[in-house]
mmCIF file of C-alpha atoms in Angstrom:
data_model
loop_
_atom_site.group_PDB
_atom_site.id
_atom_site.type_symbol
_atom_site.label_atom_id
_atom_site.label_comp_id
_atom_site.label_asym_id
_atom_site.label_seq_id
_atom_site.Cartn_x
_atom_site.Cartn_y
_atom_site.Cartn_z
ATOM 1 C CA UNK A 181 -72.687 -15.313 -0.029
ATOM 2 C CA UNK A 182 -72.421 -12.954 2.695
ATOM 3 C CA UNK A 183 -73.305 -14.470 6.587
ATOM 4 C CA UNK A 184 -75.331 -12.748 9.064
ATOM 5 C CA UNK A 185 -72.404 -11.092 10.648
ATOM 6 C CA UNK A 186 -70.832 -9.484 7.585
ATOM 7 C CA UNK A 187 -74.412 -7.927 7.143
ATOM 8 C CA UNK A 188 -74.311 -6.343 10.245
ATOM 9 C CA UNK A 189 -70.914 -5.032 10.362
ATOM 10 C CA UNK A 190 -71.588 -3.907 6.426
ATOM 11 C CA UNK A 191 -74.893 -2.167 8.278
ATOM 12 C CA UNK A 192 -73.465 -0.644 11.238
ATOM 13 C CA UNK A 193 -70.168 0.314 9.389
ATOM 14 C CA UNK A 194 -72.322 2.386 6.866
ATOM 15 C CA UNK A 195 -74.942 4.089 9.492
ATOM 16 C CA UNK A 196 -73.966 3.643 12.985
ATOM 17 C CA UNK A 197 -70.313 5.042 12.140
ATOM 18 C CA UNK A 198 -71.410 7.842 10.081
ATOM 19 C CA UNK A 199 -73.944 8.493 13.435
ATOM 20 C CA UNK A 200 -77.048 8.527 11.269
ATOM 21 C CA UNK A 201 -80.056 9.011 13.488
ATOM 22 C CA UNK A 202 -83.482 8.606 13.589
ATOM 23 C CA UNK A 203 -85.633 9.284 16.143
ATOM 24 C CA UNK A 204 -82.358 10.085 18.060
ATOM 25 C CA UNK A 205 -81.158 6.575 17.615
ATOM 26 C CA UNK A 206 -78.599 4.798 15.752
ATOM 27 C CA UNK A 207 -79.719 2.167 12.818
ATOM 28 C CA UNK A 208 -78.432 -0.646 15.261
ATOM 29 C CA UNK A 209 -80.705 0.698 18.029
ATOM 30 C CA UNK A 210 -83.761 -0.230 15.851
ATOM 31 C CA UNK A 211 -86.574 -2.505 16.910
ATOM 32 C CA UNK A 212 -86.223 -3.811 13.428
ATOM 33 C CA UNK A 213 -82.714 -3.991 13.078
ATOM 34 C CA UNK A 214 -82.824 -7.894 13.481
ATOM 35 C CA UNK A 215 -85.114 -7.938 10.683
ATOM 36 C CA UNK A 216 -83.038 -6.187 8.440
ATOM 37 C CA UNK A 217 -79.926 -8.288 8.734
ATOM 38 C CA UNK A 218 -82.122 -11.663 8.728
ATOM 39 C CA UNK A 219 -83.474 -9.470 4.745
ATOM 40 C CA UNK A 220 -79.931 -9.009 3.869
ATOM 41 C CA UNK A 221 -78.574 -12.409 4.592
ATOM 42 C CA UNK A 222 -81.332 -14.062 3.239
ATOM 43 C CA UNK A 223 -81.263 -12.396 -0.235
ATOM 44 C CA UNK A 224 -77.637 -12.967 -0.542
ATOM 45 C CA UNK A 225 -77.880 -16.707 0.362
ATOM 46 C CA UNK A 226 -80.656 -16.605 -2.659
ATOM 47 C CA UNK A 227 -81.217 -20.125 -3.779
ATOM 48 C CA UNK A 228 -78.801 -21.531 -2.077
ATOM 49 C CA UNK A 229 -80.420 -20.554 1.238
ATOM 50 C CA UNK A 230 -81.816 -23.140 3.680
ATOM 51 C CA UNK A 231 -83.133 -22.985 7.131
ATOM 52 C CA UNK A 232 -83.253 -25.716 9.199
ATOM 53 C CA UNK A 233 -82.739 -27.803 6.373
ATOM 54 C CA UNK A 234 -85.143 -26.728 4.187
ATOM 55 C CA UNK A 235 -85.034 -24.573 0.802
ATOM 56 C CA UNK A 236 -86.682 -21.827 1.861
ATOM 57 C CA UNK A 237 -86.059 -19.523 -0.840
ATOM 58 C CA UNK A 238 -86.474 -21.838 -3.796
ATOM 59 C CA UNK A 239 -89.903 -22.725 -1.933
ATOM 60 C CA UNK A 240 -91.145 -19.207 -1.766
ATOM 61 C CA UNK A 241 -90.548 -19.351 -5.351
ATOM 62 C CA UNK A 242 -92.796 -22.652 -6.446
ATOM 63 C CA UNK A 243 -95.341 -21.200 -3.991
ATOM 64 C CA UNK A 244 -95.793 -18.441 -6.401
ATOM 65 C CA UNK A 245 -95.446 -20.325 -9.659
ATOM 66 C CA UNK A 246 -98.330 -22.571 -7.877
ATOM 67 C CA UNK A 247 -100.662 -19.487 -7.332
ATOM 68 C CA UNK A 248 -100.062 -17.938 -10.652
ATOM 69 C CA UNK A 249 -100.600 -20.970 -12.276
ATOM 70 C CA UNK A 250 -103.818 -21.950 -9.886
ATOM 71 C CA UNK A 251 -105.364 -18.301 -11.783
ATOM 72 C CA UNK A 252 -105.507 -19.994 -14.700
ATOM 73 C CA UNK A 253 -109.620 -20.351 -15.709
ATOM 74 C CA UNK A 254 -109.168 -23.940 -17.736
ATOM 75 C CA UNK A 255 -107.687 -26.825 -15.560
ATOM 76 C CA UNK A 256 -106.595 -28.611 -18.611
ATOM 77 C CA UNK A 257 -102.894 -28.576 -19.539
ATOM 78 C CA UNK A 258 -102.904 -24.749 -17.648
ATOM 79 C CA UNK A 259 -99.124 -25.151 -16.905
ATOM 80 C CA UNK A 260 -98.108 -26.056 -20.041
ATOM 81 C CA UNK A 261 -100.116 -23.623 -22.145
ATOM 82 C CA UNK A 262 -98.967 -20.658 -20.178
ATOM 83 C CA UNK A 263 -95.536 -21.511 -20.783
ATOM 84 C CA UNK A 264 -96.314 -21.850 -24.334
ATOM 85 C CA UNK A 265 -98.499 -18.555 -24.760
ATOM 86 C CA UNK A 266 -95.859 -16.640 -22.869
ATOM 87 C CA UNK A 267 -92.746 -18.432 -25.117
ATOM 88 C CA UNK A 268 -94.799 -17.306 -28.097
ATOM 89 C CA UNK A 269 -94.894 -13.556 -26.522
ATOM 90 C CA UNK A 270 -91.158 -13.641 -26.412
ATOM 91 C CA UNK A 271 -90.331 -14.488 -29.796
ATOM 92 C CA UNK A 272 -92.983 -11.903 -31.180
ATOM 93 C CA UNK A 273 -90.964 -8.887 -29.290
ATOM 94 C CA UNK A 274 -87.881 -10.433 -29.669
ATOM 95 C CA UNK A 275 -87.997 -10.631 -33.028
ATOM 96 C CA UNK A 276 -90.545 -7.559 -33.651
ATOM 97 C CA UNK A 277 -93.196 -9.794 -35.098
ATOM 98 C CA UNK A 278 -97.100 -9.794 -34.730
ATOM 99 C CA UNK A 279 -98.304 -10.952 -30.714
ATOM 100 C CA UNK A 280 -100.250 -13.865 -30.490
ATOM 101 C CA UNK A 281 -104.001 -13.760 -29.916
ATOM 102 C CA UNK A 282 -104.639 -12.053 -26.378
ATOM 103 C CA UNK A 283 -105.618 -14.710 -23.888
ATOM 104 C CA UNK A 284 -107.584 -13.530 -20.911
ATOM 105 C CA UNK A 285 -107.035 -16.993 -19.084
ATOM 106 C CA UNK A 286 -102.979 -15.505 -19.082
ATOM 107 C CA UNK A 287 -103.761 -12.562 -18.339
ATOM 108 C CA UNK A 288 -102.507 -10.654 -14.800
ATOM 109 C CA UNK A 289 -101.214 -14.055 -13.461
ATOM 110 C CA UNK A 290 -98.379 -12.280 -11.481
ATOM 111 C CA UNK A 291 -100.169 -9.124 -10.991
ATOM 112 C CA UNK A 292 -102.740 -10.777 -9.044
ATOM 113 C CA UNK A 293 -100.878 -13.553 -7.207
ATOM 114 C CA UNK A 294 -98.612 -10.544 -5.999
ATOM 115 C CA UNK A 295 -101.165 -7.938 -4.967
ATOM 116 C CA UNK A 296 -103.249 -10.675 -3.054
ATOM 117 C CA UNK A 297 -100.058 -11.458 -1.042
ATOM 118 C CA UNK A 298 -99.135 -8.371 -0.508
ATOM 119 C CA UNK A 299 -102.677 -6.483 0.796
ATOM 120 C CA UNK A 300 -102.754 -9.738 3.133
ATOM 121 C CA UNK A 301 -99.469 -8.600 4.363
ATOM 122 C CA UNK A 302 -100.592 -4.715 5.178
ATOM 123 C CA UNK A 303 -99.347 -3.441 2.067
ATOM 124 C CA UNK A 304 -101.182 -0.574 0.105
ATOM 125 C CA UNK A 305 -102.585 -0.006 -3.085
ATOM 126 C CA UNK A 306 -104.007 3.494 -3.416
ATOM 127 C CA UNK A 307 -106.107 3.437 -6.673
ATOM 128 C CA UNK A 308 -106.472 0.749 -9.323
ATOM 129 C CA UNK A 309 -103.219 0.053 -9.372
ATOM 130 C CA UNK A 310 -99.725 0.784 -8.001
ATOM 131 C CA UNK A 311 -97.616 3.901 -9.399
ATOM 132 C CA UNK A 312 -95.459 3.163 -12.413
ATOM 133 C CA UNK A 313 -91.827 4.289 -12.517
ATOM 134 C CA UNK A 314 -91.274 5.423 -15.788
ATOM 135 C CA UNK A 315 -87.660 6.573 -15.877
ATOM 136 C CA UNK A 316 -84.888 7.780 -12.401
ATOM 137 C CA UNK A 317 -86.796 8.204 -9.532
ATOM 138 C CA UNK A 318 -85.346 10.152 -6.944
ATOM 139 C CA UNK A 319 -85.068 9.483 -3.289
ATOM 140 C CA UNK A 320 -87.886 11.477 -1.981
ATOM 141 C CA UNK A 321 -90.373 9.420 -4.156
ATOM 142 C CA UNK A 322 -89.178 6.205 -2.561
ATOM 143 C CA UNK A 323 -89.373 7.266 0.820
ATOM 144 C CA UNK A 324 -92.758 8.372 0.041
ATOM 145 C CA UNK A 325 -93.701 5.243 -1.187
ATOM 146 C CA UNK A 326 -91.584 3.110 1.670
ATOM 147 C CA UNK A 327 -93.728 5.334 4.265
ATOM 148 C CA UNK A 328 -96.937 4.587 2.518
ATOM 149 C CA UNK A 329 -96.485 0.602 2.667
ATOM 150 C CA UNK A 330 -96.626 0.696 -1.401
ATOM 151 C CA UNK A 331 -94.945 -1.141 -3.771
ATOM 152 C CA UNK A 332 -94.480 0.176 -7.796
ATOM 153 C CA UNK A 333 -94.025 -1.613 -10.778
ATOM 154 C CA UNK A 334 -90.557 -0.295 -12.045
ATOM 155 C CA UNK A 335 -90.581 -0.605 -15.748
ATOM 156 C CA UNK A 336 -87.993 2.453 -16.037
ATOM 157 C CA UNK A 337 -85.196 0.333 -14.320
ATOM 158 C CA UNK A 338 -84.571 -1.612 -17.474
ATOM 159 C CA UNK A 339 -84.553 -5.292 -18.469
ATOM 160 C CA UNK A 340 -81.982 -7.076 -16.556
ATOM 161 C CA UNK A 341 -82.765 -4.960 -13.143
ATOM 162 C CA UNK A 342 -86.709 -6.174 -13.751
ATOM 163 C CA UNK A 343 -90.151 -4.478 -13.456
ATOM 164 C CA UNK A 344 -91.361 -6.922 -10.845
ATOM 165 C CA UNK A 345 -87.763 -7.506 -9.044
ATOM 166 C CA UNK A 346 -88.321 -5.846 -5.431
ATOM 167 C CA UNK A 347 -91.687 -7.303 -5.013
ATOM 168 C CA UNK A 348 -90.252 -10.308 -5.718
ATOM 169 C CA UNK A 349 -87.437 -9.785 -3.620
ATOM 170 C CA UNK A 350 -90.634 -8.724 -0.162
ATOM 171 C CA UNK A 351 -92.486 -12.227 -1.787
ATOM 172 C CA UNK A 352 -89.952 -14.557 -0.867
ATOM 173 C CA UNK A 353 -88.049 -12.641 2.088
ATOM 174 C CA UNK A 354 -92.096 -12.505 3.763
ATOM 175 C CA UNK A 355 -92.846 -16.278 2.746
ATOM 176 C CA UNK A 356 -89.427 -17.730 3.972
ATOM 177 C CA UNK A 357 -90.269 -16.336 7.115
ATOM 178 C CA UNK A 358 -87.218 -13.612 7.723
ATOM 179 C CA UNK A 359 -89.353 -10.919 8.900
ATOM 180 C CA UNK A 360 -89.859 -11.632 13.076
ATOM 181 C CA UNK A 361 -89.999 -7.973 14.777
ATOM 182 C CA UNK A 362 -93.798 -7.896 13.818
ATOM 183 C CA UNK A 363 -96.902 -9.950 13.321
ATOM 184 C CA UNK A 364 -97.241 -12.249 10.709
ATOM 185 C CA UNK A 365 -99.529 -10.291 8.049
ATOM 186 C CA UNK A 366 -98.361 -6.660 9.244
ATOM 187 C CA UNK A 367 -94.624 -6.805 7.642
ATOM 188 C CA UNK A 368 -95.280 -3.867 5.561
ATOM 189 C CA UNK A 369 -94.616 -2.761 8.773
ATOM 190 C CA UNK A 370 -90.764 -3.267 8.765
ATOM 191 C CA UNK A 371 -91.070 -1.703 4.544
ATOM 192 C CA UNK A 372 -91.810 1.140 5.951
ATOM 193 C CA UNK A 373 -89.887 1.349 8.797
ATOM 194 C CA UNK A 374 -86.751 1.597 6.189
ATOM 195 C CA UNK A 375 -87.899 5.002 4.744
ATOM 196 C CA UNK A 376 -86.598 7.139 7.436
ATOM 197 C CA UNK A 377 -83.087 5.638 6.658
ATOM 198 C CA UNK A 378 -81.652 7.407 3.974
ATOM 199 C CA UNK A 379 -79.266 10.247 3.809
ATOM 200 C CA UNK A 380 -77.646 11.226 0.711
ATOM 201 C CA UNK A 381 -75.792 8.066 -0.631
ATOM 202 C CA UNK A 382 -76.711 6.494 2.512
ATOM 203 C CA UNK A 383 -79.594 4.598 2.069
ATOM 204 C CA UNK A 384 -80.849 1.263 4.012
ATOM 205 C CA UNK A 385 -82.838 0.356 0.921
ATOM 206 C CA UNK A 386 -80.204 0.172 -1.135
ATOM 207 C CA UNK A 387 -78.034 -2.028 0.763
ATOM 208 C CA UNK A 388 -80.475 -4.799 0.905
ATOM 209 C CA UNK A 389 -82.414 -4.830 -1.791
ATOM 210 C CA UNK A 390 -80.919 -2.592 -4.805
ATOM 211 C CA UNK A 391 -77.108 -3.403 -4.534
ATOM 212 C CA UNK A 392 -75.799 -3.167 -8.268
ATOM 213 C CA UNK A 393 -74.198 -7.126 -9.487
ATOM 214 C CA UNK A 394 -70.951 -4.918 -9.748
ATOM 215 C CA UNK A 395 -71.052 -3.394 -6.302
ATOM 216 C CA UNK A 396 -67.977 -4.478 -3.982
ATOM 217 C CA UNK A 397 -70.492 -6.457 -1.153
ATOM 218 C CA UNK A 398 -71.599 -8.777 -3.879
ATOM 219 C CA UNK A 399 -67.831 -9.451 -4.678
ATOM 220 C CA UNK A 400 -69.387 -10.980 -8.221
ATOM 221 C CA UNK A 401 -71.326 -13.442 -6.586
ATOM 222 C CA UNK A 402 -74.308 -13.747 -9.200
ATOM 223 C CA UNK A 403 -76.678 -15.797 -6.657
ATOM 224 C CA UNK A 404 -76.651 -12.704 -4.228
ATOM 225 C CA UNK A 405 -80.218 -11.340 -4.704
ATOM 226 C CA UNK A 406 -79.396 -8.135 -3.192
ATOM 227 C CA UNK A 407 -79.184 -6.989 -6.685
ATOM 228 C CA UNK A 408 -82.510 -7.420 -8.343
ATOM 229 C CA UNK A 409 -80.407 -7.706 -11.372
ATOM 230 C CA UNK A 410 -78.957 -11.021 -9.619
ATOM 231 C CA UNK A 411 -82.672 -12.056 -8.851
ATOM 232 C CA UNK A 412 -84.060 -11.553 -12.241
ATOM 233 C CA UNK A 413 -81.609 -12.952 -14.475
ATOM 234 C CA UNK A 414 -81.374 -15.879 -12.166
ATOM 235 C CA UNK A 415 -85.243 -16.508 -12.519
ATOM 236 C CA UNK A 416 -85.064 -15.843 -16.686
ATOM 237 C CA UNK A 417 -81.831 -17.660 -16.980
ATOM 238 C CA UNK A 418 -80.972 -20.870 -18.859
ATOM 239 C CA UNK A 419 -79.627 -22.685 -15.231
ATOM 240 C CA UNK A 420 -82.473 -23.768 -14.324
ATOM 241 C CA UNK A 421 -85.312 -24.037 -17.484
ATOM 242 C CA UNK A 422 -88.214 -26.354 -15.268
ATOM 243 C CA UNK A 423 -88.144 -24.030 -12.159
ATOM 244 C CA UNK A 424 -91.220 -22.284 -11.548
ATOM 245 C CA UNK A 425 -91.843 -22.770 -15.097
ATOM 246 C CA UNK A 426 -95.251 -19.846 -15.412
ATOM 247 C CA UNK A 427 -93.289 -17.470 -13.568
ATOM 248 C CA UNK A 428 -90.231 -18.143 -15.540
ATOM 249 C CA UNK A 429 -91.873 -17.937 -18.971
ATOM 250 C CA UNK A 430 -93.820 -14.949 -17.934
ATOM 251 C CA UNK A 431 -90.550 -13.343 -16.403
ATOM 252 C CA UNK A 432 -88.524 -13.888 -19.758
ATOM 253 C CA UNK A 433 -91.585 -12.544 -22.063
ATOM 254 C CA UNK A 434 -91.712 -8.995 -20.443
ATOM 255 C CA UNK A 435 -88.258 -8.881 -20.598
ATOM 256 C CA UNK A 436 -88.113 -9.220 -24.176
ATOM 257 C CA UNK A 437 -90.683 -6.801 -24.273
ATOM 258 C CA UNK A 438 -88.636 -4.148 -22.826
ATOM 259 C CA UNK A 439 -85.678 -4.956 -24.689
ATOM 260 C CA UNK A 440 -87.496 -4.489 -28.140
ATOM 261 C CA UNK A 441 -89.743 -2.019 -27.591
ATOM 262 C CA UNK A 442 -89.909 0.220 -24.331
ATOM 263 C CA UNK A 443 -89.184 4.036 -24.894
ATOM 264 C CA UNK A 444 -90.242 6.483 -22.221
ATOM 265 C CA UNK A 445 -91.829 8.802 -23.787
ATOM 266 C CA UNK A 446 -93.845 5.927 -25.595
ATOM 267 C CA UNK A 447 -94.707 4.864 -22.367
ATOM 268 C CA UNK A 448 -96.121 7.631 -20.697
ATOM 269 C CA UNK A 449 -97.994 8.749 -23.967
ATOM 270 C CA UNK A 450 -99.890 5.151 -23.683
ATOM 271 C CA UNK A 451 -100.210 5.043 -20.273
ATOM 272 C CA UNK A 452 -101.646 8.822 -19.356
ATOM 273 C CA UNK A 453 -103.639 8.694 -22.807
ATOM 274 C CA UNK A 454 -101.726 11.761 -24.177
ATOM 275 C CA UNK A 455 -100.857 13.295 -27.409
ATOM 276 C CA UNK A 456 -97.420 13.443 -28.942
ATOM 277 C CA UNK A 457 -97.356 17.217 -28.252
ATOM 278 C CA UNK A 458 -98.517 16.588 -24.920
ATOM 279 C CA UNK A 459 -95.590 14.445 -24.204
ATOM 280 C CA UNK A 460 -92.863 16.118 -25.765
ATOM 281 C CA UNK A 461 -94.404 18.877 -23.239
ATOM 282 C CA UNK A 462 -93.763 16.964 -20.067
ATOM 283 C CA UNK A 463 -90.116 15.824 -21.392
ATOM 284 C CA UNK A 464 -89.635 19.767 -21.586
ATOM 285 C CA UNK A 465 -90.644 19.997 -17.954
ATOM 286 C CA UNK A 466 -88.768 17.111 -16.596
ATOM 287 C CA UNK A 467 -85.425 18.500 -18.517
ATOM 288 C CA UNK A 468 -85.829 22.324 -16.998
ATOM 289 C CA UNK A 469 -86.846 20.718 -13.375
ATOM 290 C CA UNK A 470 -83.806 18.265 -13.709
ATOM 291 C CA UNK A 471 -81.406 21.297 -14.822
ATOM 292 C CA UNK A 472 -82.927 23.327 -11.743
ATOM 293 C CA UNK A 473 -82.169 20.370 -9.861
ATOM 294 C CA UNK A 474 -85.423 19.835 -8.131
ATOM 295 C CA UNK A 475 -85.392 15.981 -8.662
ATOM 296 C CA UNK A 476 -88.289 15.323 -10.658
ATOM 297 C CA UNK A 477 -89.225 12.021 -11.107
ATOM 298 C CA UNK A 478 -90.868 9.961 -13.961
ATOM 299 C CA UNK A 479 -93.711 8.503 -12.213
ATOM 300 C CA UNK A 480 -97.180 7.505 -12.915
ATOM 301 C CA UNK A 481 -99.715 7.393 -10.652
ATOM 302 C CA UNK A 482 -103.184 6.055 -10.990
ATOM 303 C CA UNK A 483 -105.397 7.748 -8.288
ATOM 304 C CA UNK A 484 -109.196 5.865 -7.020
ATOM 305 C CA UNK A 485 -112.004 6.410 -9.392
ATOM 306 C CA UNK A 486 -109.940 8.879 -11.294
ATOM 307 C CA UNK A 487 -107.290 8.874 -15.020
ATOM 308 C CA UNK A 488 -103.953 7.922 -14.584
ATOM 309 C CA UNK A 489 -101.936 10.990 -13.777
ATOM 310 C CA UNK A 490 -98.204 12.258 -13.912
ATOM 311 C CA UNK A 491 -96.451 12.903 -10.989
ATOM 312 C CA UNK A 492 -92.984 14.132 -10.637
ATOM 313 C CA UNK A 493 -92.904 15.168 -6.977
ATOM 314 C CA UNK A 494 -94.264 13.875 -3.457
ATOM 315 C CA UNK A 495 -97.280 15.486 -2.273
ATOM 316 C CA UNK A 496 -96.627 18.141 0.358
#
């Protein structure tokens, strides 16, 4: 668990050294620079982390079990079913079997409890629904995003890293309360402030909130949640089994799912409503755009009033 100090030397020591600029001034010259060691430290206290005495992580957490679950249509035994339903979604792609019986009363629990937060705290969602990130995704598309106060779901990322990991990670950093350079409900305001920051391997995002468990600032610590993978294994581990039990179950069920059955090129043929020929088309694209190295990325986007579209580049 890394103190407030180490993240600011770690900080500094990767930007301020290397004199990366924005604006003319150096990373530590930020208005926002408080913010983003108060991120850092926070994650990588993860459940461990208290302030002033008090749990604030862990209670982020049961905050948003207690919404997901409140979404729930029948009062009766809504806790308790969930878990169930979403235990019986796990061993059906786990062990490749026929799904249970689609349940609308389960249905978009942490999809809703997330976008509600986050449009209350000046994020964006352009369309019906936030962009998809299918496969890589290169640096330009995050900036992009970072820029336009927009989270993604990142199915491409793979199991352990988690589809819903780095909204998580914004969740509990905005409801412990580490955010400070800005109002309360505008702390998109600080996500987007980090886009600027990135310069070949140098990248602000990815020392706070995309750290691999294997990099050296972790040092093996699995309760750092700088790593998303930390994060998300924590939440779907065994540690812990009657912590934010919905969340948990739900958590553990689309994992499974991507373990058993996620393929990209599945993927995007479901999701953009294309043929197998189409598809095999747009893996052909993305292979002579990667060899020309012009960064394509696999990303869906699903624009207002309008079919879900691909969209390999930023829009110029």
């Amino acid at each position: 668990m890394k103190q407030p100090d180490e993240i600011r030397k770690e900080l500094t020591d990767a930007f301020d050294d290397k004199d990366l600029k924005v604006n003319g001034a150096l990373l530590s010259a930020s208005p926002h620079f408080g913010d983003y060691v108060r991120m850092g430290y926070y994650l990588s206290c993860g459940p461990r982390g208290t302030i002033s005495g008090e749990p604030v992580m862990r209670n982020a957490l049961i905050a948003l079990d207690a919404d997901m679950t409140s979404r729930i249509d029948k009062y009766y035994s809504r806790e308790s079913r969930a878990v169930k339903h979403f235990g019986q979604q796990q061993t059906a792609y786990a062990t490749k079997t026929a799904q249970p019986d689609k349940d609308r009363d389960f249905s978009k629990l942490l999809t809703g409890s997330l976008e509600e937060f986050e449009r209350n705290h000046g994020f964006v969602v352009v369309g019906e629904r936030l962009p998809n990130y299918a496969g890589f995704v290169f640096g330009n598309v995050f900036k992009e995003s970072l820029a336009l106060k927009q989270h993604w779901k990142d199915v491409g990322a793979g199991p352990a890293h988690g589809e819903y990991s780095h909204r998580l990670q914004w969740y509990i950093l905005i409801r412990a309360g580490a955010i400070k350079t800005v109002p309360v409900n505008q702390e998109a305001t600080v996500f987007a402030s980090i886009a600027p920051w990135q310069k070949g391997k140098t990248n602000l995002w990815t020392f706070i909130f995309d750290q691999l468990a294997k990099d050296a600032s972790i040092g093996g610590d699995t309760l750092d949640f700088r790593s998303p993978e930390n994060l998300n294994l924590w939440l779907v581990g065994d540690a812990s089994p009657d912590f934010c039990p919905v969340l948990r179950a739900f958590l553990r069920s689309r994992m499974a799912k991507r373990q058993s059955t996620y393929d990209m090129e599945k993927y995007l043929a479901k999701k953009l409503r294309k043929s197998e020929e189409e598809i095999a088309g747009i893996m052909e694209y993305m292979r002579d755009e990667t060899i020309a190295k012009r960064n394509p990325s696999a990303r869906i986007a699903y624009p207002k009033n309008a079919k879900p579209e691909f969209v390999p580049y930023v829009k110029t």
